[in-house]
Amino acid sequence: MPQPLAATWARPLLPLLPLLLLLAARTPLPAGARPAPGPEYLRRGWLRLLAEGEGCAPCRPEECAAPRGCLAGRVLDACGCCWECANLEGQLCDLDPGAHFYGRCGEQLECRLDAGGDLSRGEVPEPLCVCRSQHPLCGSDGRTYPQLCRLQEAALARPDANLTVAHPGPCESEPQIVLHPYDIWNVTGKDVIFGCEVFAYPMAAIEWRKDGLDIQLPGDDPHISVQFRGGPQRFEVTSWLQIQAVRPSDEGTYRCLARNALGQVEAPASLTVLTPDQLNSTGFPQLPAQHLAPEEEAESEEGEDYY
Ligand SMILES: *[C@@H]1O[C@H](CO)[C@@H](O)[C@H](O)[C@H]1NC(C)=O
Ligand SMILES: *[C@@H]1O[C@H](CO)[C@@H](O)[C@H](O)[C@H]1NC(C)=O
Ligand SMILES: *[C@@H]1O[C@H](CO)[C@@H](O)[C@H](O)[C@H]1NC(C)=O
């Protein structure tokens, strides 16, 4: 966009200034989305609006400014003449293909009405650029990208890294324990529960063992039970070890072991069992009581990608 144009049009625009400031000040992204690279594309929006009033001049490509640092690639401007930066995932766009206010989404993106907002709270759905593909990919840098648009952004941000798609699906890796089981103490007769959340591709198998016992839990012990569930994030498995009505003999170190074809990891946690007498004589024990399960529940609530 040649600068003189904006200057010529600045005067008749003055009455519109409050509106423009409002536009420039509005948050371009809904809560939870990635931060946009500033209100630059909104500024471009009203420059486009200005240009529209003038109609398209005969195209002189040699006068076009070369757009730089376009992380979603380049698209032709409203006049089909100059290249400009395409909009990134999560940025506002024009649903009407004839409109050119917010600009066009990049090649792998499409403009869609955002249904993610909370309509009951009166949020107006906004058209946003959304990646056409939602399949995770493994990059040649060994990192997993949630979809193609993120990989392309990374590739355009670091051109000399020669980032390409290594293969569809996440990069294969040994399991990672995302949330490990915490040390627990309690009084005899109470129920206790250990949790273990694991990310892996290929998916991991989880098992529980107790130090000194040569069996996989629960074995045939009816007061111990083990549960598994996929999630809370994609390619994760969560497992719980529950011991009902704990006895002093349940004391010890328990291990969450996660294994797939590429490797195995483990995380230990201890169980301390107090009799009511011990609790009596020591008073309220100064043992780690802050490591309790509810933290885990809070974290998993954001699991949009629950599988
Ligand atoms: C990327 O490719 C270019 C040309 O093929 C090569 O010169 C450069 O070393 C590569 N960079 C990396 C990080 O592999
Ligand atoms: C002991 O277990 C009960 C449930 O069985 C639980 O409500 C309580 O918070 C536990 N106490 C500690 C100190 O973990
Ligand atoms: C100790 O525990 C008993 C029940 O087991 C209770 O009746 C008693 O009040 C306790 N004593 C103290 C000092 O807390």
JSON list of C-alpha atoms in Angstrom, two decimals, residues 16 60 78 82 104 112 121 160 166 169 174 177 179 202 222 227 229 233 244-245 263 287-288:
[
{"chain": "A", "resi": 16, "resn": "LEU", "atom": "CA", "xyz": [-14.37, 8.41, 11.82]},
{"chain": "A", "resi": 60, "resn": "ARG", "atom": "CA", "xyz": [1.58, -1.55, -11.34]},
{"chain": "A", "resi": 78, "resn": "ALA", "atom": "CA", "xyz": [-8.49, -6.70, -2.78]},
{"chain": "A", "resi": 82, "resn": "CYS", "atom": "CA", "xyz": [-0.13, -6.59, -4.79]},
{"chain": "A", "resi": 104, "resn": "ARG", "atom": "CA", "xyz": [-7.88, -13.13, 3.69]},
{"chain": "A", "resi": 112, "resn": "ARG", "atom": "CA", "xyz": [-15.37, -19.60, 9.72]},
{"chain": "A", "resi": 121, "resn": "ARG", "atom": "CA", "xyz": [-23.26, -14.76, 27.82]},
{"chain": "A", "resi": 160, "resn": "ASP", "atom": "CA", "xyz": [16.77, -21.44, 7.45]},
{"chain": "A", "resi": 166, "resn": "ALA", "atom": "CA", "xyz": [8.38, -35.74, 8.63]},
{"chain": "A", "resi": 169, "resn": "GLY", "atom": "CA", "xyz": [0.59, -38.07, 13.27]},
{"chain": "A", "resi": 174, "resn": "GLU", "atom": "CA", "xyz": [8.87, -42.64, 24.76]},
{"chain": "A", "resi": 177, "resn": "ILE", "atom": "CA", "xyz": [4.56, -38.52, 32.74]},
{"chain": "A", "resi": 179, "resn": "LEU", "atom": "CA", "xyz": [1.15, -35.55, 36.15]},
{"chain": "A", "resi": 202, "resn": "PRO", "atom": "CA", "xyz": [2.24, -44.63, 20.27]},
{"chain": "A", "resi": 222, "resn": "PRO", "atom": "CA", "xyz": [-9.85, -56.96, 46.61]},
{"chain": "A", "resi": 227, "resn": "GLN", "atom": "CA", "xyz": [-8.61, -47.77, 36.50]},
{"chain": "A", "resi": 229, "resn": "ARG", "atom": "CA", "xyz": [-9.08, -43.67, 30.88]},
{"chain": "A", "resi": 233, "resn": "GLN", "atom": "CA", "xyz": [-5.48, -34.46, 26.32]},
{"chain": "A", "resi": 244, "resn": "GLN", "atom": "CA", "xyz": [-9.81, -48.80, 50.07]},
{"chain": "A", "resi": 245, "resn": "ALA", "atom": "CA", "xyz": [-9.73, -48.77, 53.88]},
{"chain": "A", "resi": 263, "resn": "GLY", "atom": "CA", "xyz": [10.70, -46.86, 26.03]},
{"chain": "A", "resi": 287, "resn": "LEU", "atom": "CA", "xyz": [3.54, -34.57, 56.77]},
{"chain": "A", "resi": 288, "resn": "PRO", "atom": "CA", "xyz": [3.01, -33.26, 53.25]}
]
